[in-house]
mmCIF file of C-alpha atoms in Angstrom:
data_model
loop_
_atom_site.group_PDB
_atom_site.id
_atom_site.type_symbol
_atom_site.label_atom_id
_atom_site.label_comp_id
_atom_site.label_asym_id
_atom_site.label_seq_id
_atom_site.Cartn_x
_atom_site.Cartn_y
_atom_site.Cartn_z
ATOM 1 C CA UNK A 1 -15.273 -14.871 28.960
ATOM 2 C CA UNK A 2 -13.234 -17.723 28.698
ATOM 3 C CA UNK A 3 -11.776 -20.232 25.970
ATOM 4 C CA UNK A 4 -9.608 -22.501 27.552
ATOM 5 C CA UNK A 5 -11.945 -24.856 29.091
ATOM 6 C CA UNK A 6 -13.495 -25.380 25.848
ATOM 7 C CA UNK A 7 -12.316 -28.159 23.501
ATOM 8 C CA UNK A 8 -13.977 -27.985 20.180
ATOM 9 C CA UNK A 9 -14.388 -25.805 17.547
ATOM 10 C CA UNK A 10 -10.870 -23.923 17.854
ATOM 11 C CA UNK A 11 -6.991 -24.601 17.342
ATOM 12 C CA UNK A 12 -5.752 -27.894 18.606
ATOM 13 C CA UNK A 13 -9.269 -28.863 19.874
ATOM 14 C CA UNK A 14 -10.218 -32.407 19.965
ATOM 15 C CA UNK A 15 -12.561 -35.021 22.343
ATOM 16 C CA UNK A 16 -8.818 -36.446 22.579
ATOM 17 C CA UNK A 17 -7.435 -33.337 24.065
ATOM 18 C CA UNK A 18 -10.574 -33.149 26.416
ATOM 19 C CA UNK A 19 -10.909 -36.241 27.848
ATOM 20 C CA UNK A 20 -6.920 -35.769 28.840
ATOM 21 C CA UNK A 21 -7.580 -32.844 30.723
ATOM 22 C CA UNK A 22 -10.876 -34.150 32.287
ATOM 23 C CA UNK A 23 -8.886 -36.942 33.650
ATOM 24 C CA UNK A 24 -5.882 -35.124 34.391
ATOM 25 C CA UNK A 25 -8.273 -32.908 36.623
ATOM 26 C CA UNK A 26 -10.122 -35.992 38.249
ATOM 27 C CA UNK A 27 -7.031 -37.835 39.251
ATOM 28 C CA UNK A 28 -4.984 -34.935 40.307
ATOM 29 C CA UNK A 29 -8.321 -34.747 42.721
ATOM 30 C CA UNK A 30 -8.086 -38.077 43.819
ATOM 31 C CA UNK A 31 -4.495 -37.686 45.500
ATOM 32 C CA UNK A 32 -5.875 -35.294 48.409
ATOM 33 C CA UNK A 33 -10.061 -36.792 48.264
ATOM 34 C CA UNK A 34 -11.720 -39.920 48.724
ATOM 35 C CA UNK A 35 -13.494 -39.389 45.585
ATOM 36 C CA UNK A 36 -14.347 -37.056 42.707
ATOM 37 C CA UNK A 37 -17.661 -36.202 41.020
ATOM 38 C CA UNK A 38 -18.184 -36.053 37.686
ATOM 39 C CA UNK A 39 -21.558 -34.498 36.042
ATOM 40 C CA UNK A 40 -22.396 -35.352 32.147
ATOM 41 C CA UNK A 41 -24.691 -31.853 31.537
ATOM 42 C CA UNK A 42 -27.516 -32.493 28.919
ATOM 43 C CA UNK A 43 -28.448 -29.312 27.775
ATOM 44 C CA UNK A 44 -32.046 -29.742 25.606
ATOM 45 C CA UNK A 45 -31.514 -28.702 21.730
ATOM 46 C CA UNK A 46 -28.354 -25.959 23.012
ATOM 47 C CA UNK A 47 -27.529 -25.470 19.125
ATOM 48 C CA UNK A 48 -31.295 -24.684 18.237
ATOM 49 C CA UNK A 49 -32.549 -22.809 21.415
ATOM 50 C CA UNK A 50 -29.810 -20.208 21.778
ATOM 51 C CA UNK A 51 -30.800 -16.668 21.558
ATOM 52 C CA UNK A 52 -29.627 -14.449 18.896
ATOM 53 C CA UNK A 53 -29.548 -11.355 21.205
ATOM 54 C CA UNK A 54 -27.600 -13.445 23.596
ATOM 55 C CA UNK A 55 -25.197 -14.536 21.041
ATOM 56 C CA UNK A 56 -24.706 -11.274 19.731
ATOM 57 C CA UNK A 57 -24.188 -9.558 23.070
ATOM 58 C CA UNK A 58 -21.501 -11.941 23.830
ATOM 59 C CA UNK A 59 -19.795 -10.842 20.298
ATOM 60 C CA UNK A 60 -19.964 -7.842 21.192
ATOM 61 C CA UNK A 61 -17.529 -7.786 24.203
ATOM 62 C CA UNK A 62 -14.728 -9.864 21.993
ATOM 63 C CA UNK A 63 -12.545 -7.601 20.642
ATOM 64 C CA UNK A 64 -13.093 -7.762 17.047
ATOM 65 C CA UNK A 65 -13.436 -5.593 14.198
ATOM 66 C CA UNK A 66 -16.356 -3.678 13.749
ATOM 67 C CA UNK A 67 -17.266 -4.821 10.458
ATOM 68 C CA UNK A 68 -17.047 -8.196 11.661
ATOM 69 C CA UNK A 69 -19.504 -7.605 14.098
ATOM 70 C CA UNK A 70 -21.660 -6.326 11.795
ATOM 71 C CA UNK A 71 -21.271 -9.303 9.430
ATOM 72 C CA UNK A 72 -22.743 -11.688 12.053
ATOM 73 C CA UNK A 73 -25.092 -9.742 13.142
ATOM 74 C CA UNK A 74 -26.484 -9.066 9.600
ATOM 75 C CA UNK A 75 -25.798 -13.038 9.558
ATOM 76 C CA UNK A 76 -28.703 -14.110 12.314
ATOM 77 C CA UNK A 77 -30.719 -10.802 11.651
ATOM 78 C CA UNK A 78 -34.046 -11.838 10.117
ATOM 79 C CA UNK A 79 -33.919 -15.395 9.918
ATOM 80 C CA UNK A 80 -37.327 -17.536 9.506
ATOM 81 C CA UNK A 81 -38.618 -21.085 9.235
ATOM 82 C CA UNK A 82 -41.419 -22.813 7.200
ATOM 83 C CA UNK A 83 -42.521 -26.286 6.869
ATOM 84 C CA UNK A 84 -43.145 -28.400 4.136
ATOM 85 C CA UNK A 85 -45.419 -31.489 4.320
ATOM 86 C CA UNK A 86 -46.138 -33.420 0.424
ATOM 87 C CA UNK A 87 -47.151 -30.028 -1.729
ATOM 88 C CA UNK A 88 -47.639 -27.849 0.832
ATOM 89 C CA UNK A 89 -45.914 -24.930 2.471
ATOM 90 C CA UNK A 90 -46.033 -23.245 5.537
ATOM 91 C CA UNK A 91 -46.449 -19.455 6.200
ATOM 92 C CA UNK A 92 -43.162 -18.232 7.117
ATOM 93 C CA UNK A 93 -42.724 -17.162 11.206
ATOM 94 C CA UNK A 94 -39.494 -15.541 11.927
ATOM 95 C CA UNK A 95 -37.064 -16.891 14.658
ATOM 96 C CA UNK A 96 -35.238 -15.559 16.999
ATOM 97 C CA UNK A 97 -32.990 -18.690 18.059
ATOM 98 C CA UNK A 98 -30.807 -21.384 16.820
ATOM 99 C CA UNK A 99 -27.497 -20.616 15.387
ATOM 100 C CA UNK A 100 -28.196 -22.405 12.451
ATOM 101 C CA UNK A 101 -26.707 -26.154 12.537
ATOM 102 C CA UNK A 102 -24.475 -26.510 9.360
ATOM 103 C CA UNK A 103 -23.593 -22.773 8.942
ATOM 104 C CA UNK A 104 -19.197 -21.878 9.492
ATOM 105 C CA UNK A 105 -20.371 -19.170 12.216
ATOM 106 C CA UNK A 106 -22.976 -21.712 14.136
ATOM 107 C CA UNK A 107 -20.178 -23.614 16.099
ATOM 108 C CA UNK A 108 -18.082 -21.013 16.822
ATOM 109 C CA UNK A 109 -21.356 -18.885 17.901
ATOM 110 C CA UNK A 110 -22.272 -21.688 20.460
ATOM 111 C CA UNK A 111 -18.400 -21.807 21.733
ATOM 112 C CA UNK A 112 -18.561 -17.739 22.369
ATOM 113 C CA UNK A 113 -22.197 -18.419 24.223
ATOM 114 C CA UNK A 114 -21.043 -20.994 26.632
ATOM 115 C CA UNK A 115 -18.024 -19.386 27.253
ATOM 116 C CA UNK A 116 -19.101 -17.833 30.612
ATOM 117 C CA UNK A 117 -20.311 -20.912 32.097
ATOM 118 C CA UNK A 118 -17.864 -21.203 35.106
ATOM 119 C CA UNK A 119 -17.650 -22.672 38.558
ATOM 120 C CA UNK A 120 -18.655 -20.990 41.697
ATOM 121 C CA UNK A 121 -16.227 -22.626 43.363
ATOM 122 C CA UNK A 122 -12.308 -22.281 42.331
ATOM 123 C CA UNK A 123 -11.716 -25.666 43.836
ATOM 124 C CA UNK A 124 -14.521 -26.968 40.983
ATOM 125 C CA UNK A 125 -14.205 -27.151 37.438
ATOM 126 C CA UNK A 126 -15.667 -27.592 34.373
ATOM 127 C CA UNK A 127 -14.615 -29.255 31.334
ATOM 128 C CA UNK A 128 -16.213 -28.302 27.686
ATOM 129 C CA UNK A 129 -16.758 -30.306 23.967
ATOM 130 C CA UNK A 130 -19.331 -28.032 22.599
ATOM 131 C CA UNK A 131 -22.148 -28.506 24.202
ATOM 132 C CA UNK A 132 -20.932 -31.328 26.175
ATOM 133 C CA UNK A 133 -20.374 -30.268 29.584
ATOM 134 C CA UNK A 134 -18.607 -31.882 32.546
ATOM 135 C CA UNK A 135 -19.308 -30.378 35.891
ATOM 136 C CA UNK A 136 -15.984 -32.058 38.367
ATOM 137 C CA UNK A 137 -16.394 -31.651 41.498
ATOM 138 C CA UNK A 138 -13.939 -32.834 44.929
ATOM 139 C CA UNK A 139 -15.038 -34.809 47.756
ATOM 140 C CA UNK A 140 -14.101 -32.234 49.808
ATOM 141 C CA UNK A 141 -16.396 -29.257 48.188
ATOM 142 C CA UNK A 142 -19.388 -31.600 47.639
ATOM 143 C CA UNK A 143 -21.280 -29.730 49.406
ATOM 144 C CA UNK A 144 -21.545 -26.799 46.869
ATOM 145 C CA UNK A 145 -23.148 -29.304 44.128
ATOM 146 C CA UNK A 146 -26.711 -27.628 44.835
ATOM 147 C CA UNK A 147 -25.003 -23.981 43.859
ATOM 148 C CA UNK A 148 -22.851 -25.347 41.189
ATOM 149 C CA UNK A 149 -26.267 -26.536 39.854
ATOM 150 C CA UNK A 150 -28.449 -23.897 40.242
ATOM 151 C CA UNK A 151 -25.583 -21.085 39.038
ATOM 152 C CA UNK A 152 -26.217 -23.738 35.818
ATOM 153 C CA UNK A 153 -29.486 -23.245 35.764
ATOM 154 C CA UNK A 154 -29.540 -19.672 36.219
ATOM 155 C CA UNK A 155 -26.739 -19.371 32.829
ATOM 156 C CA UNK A 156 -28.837 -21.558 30.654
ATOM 157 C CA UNK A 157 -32.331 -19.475 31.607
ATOM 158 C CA UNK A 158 -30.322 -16.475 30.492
ATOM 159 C CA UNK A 159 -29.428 -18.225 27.093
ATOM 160 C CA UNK A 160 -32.146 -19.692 26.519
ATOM 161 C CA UNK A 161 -31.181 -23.197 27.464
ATOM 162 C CA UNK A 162 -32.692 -25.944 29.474
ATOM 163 C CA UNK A 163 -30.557 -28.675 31.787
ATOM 164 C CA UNK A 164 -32.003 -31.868 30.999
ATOM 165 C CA UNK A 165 -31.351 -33.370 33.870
ATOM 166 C CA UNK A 166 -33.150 -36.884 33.068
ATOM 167 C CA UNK A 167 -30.558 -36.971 30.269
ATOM 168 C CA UNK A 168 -27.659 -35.645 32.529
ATOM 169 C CA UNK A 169 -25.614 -38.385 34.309
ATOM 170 C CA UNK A 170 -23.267 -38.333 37.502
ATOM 171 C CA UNK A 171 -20.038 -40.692 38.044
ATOM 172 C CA UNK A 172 -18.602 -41.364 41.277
ATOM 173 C CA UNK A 173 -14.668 -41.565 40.515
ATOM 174 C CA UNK A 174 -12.785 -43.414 43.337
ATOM 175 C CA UNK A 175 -8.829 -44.738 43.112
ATOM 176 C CA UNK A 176 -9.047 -48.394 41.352
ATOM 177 C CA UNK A 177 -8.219 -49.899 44.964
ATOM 178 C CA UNK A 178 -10.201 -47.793 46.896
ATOM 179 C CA UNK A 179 -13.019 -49.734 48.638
ATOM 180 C CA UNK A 180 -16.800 -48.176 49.388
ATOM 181 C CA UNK A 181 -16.531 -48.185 53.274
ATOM 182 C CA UNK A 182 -13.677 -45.955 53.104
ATOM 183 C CA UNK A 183 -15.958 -43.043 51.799
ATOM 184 C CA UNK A 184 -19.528 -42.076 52.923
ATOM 185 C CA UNK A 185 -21.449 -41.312 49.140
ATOM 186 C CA UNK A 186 -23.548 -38.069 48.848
ATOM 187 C CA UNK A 187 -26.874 -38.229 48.248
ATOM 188 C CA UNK A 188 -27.693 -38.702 44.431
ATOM 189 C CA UNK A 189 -28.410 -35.643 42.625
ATOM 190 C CA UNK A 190 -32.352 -34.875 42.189
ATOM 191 C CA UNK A 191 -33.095 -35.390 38.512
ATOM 192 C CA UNK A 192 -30.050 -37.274 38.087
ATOM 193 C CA UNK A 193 -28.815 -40.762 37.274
ATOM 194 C CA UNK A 194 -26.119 -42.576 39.172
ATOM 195 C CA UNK A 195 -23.721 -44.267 36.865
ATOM 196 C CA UNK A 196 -21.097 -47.480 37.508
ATOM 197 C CA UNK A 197 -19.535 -45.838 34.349
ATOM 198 C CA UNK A 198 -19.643 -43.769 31.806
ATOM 199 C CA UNK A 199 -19.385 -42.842 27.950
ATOM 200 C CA UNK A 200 -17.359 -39.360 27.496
ATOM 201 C CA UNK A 201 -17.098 -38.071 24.343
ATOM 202 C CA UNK A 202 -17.244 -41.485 22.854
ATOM 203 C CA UNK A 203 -14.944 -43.269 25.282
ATOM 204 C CA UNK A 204 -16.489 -45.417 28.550
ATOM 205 C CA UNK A 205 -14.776 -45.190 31.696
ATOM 206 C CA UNK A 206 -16.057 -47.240 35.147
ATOM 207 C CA UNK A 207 -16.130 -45.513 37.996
ATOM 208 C CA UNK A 208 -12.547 -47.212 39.098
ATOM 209 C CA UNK A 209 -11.099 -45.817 35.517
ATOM 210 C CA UNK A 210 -11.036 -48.809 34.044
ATOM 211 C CA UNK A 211 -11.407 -48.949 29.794
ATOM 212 C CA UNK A 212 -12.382 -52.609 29.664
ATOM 213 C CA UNK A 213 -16.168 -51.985 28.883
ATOM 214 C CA UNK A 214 -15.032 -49.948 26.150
ATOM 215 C CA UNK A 215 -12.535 -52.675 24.851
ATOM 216 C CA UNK A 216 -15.184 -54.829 24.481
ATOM 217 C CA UNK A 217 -17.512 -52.599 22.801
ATOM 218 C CA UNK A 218 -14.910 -51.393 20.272
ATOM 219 C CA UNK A 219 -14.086 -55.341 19.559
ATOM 220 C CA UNK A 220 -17.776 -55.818 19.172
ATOM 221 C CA UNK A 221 -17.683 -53.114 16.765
ATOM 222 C CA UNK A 222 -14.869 -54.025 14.979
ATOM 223 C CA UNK A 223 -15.902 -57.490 14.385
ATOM 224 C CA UNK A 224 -18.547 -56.568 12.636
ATOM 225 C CA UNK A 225 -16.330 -54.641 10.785
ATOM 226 C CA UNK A 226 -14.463 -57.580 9.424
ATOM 227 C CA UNK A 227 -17.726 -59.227 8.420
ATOM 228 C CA UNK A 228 -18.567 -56.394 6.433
ATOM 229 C CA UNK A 229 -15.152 -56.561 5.052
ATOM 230 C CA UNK A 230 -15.272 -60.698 4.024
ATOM 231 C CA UNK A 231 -18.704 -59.609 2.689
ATOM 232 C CA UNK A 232 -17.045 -57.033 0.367
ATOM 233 C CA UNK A 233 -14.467 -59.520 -0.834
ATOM 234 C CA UNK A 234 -16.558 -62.076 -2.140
ATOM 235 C CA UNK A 235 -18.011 -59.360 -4.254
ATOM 236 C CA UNK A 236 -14.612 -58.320 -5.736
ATOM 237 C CA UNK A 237 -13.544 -55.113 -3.985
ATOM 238 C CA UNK A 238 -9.721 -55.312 -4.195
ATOM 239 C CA UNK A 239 -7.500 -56.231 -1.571
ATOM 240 C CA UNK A 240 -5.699 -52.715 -1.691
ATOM 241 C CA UNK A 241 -9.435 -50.500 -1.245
ATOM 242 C CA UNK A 242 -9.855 -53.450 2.061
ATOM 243 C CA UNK A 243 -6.905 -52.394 3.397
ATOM 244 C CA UNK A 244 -7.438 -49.016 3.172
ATOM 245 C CA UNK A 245 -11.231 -49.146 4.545
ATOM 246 C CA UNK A 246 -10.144 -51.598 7.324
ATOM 247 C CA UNK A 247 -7.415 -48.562 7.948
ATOM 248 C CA UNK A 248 -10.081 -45.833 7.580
ATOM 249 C CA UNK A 249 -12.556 -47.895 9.463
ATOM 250 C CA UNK A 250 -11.187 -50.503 11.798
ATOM 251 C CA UNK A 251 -7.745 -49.233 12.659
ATOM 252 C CA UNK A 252 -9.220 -45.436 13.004
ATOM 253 C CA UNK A 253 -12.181 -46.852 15.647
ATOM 254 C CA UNK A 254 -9.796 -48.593 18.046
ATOM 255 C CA UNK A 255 -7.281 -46.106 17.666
ATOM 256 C CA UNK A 256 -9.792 -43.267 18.496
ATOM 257 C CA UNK A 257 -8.758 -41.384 21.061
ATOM 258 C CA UNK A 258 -6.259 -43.407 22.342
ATOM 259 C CA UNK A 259 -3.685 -41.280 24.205
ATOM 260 C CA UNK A 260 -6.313 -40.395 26.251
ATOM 261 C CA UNK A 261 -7.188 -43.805 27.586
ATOM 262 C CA UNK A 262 -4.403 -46.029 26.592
ATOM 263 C CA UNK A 263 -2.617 -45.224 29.902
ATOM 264 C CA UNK A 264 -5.693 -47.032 31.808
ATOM 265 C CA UNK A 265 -5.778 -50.591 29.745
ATOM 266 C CA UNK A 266 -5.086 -53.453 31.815
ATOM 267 C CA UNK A 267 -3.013 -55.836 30.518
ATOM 268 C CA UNK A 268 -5.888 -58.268 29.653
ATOM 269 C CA UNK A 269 -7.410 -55.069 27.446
ATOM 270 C CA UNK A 270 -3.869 -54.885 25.773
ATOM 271 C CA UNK A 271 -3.825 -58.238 25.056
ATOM 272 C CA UNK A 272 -7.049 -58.514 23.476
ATOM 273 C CA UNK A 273 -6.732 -56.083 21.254
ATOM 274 C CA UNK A 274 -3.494 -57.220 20.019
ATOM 275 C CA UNK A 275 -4.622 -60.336 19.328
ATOM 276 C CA UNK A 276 -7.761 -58.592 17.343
ATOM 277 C CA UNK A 277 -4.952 -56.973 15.088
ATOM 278 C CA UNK A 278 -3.168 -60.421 14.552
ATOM 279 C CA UNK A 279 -6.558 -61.818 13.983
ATOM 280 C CA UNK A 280 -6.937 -59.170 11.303
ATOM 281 C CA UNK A 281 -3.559 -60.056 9.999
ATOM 282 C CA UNK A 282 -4.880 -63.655 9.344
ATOM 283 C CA UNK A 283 -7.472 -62.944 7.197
ATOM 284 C CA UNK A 284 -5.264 -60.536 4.949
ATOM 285 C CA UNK A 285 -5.996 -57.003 6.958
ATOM 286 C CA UNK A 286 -2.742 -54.468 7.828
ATOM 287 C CA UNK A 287 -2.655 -51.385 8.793
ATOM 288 C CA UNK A 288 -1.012 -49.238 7.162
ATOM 289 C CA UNK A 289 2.870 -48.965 9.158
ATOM 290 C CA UNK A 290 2.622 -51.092 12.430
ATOM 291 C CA UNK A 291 2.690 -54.554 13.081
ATOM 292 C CA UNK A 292 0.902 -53.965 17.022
ATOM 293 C CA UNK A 293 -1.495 -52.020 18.413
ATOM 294 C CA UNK A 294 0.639 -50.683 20.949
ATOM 295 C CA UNK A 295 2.896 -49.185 18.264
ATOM 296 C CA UNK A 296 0.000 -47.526 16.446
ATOM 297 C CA UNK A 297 -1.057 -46.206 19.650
ATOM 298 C CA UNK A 298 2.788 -45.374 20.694
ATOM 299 C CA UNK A 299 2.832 -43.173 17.103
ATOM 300 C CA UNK A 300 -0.752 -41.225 18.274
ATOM 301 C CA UNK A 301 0.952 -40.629 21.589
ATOM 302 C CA UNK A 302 3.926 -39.084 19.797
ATOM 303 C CA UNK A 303 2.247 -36.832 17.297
ATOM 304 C CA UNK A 304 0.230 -35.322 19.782
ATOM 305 C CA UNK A 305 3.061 -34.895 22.815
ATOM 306 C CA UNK A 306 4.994 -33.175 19.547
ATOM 307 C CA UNK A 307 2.073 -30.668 18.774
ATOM 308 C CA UNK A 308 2.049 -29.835 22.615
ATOM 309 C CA UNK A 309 5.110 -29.014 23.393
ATOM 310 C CA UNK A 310 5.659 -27.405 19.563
ATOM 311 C CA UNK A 311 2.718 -24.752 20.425
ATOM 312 C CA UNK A 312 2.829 -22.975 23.371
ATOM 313 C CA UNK A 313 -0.670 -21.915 22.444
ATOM 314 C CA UNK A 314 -1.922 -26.188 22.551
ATOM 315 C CA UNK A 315 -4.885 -26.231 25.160
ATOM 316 C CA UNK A 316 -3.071 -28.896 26.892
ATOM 317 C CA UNK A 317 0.609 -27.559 27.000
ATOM 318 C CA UNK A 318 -0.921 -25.848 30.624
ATOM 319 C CA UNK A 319 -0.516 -29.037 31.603
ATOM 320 C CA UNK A 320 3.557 -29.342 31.251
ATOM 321 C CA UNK A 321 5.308 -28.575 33.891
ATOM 322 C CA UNK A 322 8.029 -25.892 33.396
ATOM 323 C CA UNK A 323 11.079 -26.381 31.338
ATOM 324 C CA UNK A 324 14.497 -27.501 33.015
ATOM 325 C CA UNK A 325 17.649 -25.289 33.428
ATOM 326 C CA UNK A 326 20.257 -27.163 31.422
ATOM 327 C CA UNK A 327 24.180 -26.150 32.429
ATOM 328 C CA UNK A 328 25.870 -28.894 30.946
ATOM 329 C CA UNK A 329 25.598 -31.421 28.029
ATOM 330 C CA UNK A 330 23.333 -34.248 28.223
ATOM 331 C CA UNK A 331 22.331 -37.307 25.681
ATOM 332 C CA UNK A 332 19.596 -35.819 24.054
ATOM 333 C CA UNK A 333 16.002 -36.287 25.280
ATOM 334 C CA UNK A 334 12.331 -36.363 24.022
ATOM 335 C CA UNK A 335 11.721 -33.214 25.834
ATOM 336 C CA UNK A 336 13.539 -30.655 28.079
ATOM 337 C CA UNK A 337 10.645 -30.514 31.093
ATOM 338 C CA UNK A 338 11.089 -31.037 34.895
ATOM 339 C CA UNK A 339 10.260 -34.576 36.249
ATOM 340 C CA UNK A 340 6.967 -33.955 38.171
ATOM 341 C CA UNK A 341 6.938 -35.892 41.598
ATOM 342 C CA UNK A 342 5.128 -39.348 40.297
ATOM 343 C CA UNK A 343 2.635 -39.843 43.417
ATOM 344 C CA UNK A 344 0.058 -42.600 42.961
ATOM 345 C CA UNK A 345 0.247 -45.701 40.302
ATOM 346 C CA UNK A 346 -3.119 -43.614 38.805
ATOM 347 C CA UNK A 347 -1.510 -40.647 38.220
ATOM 348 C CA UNK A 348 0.993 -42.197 36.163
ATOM 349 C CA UNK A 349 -1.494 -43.758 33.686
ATOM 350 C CA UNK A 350 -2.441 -40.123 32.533
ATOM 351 C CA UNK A 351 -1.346 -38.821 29.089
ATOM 352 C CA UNK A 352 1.195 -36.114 30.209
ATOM 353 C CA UNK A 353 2.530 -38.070 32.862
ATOM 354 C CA UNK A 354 3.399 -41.231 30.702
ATOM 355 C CA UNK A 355 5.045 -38.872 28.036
ATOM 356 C CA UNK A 356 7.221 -37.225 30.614
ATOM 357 C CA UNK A 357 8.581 -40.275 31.773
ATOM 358 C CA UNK A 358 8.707 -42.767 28.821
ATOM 359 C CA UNK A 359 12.280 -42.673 28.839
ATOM 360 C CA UNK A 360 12.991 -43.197 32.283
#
């Protein structure tokens, strides 16, 4: 069983921290194929169909102590479910799945169940949020898609789980200047919808890795944000509890994620949200300690390169490359890692990469 592919529910988890690695992966891809897929897995109800006896065989290969194995399973022994429509009540019919939704043991219990869902193929990989799933797969090795997909199916029959593929999505990635007849497609997926772009874990990408779509639909949110705001004003609510919902609401929604996917705005994205924040400005909004957006975003890219490179146990600090021999004194830097080899103008936009060489 493995842990490290999975980005929620444990130490320094986070969508941010997964969508970095899922497009670290794609674009590191990109330099040697034409094109990368990407599958969004939809797996029906995963938190209410798994199997207890699944879940607690998987337990029982962790190395943990005995009484705490005994704890969970007393925990899912015996459950049962009723219904209750105006006075009455349901007999009571016991249940032998779900990990119970809203219980401290449910999400970690799902995390420890998916955490033999691997590739077949090395040269594949897959990328977790819970039960979020994202199947990446080379140009090159497209043709093991069909036993990618049925090794899948054959894992969620075993837990109890059914891919949904009329909810499961696949994204053709291609480099931003790439053009179509340079590449030959493969067939779409059976079940499966072909996507011009697509929303991961709350953020959408286009198929060329461009954020602009979600620019505009964070604006669009935000707006309405403000309206909400004006309409709170003219019933009293003080100016200090607007700033600090605009902070908690507005600032918080643009910000959201944003080390992942600030590296791919163009420069019309940038501008428009900067001139959202002075916009916001005008009609008495702040955030809290910056003036721009690009500083707010600058300050989430710092607090999250520190926590990487402060904690060799961070599930992206894989992702640095190794530290540099130092055998004489140097003006002191941001960090003490080797210079990777900057290849394409795509690589460069990823988290990691723009870090590394921010001062250079």
């Amino acid at each position: 069983m493995s842990f490290s592919d999975q980005f929620a529910f444990q130490p320094s988890a986070s969508t941010t921290a997964a969508l970095i690695h899922i497009l670290e992966t794609t674009t590191t891809l990109l330099e040697t194929n034409p094109y990368a897929v990407v599958l969004a897995l939809d797996f029906s109800k995963a938190f209410d169909s798994v199997r207890h006896a699944t879940v607690l065989d998987k337990f029982s290969r962790l190395d943990i102590p005995d009484n705490i194995y005994n704890w969970v399973e007393s925990f899912f022994r015996d459950h049962s479910h009723c219904t209750r429509f105006g006075d009455k009540v349901s007999t009571l019919k016991t249940i032998s799945a779900s990990i119970v939704q809203g219980s401290a043991v449910g999400p970690v219990s799902y995390v420890i169940t998916a955490s033999d869902l691997q590739p077949v193929s090395p040269t594949n990989s897959i990328s977790k949020y819970a039960d979020d799933t994202y199947l990446i797969i080379p140009a090159m090795n497209i043709n093991s898609c069909s036993l990618e997909l049925s090794n899948i199916d054959s894992w969620a029959s075993k837990n109890n789980l059914q891919l949904n593929r009329a909810k499961s999505t696949e994204i053709i990635f291609v480099r931003p200047r790439s053009k179509g007849s340079q590449y030959e497609p493969p067939p779409v997926i059976s079940g499966f919808t072909r996507v011009q772009s697509i929303k991961m874990l709350g953020v959408t990408f286009s198929r060329k890795f461009s954020v602009s779509q979600h620019v505009d639909e964070l604006l669009a949110a935000c707006s309405q944000s403000l309206f909400a705001l004006r309409t709170l004003r003219q019933h009293g609510l003080p100016d200090e509890a607007l700033h600090a919902v605009f902070q908690a609401i507005v600032i918080n929604r643009l910000s959201y994620a944003s080390p992942a996917w600030w590296g791919f705005a163009s420069a019309d994205d940038r501008h428009r949200l900067e001139a959202f924040l002075r916009r916001s400005a005008r009609l008495g909004y702040r955030a809290n300690s910056s003036t721009t957006f690009a500083s707010i975003c600058g300050d989430a890219d710092d607090q999250l390169f520190m926590r990487i490179t402060s904690n060799s146990q961070h599930l992206l600090h894989r992702l640095l490359p190794p530290e540099r021999e130092q055998h004489y004194s140097l003006r002191e830097r941001s960090h003490n890692y080797q210079l990777p080899e900057r290849t394409t103008l795509l690589k460069d936009k990823n988290y990691i990469m723009r870090m590394l060489y921010r001062e250079y």
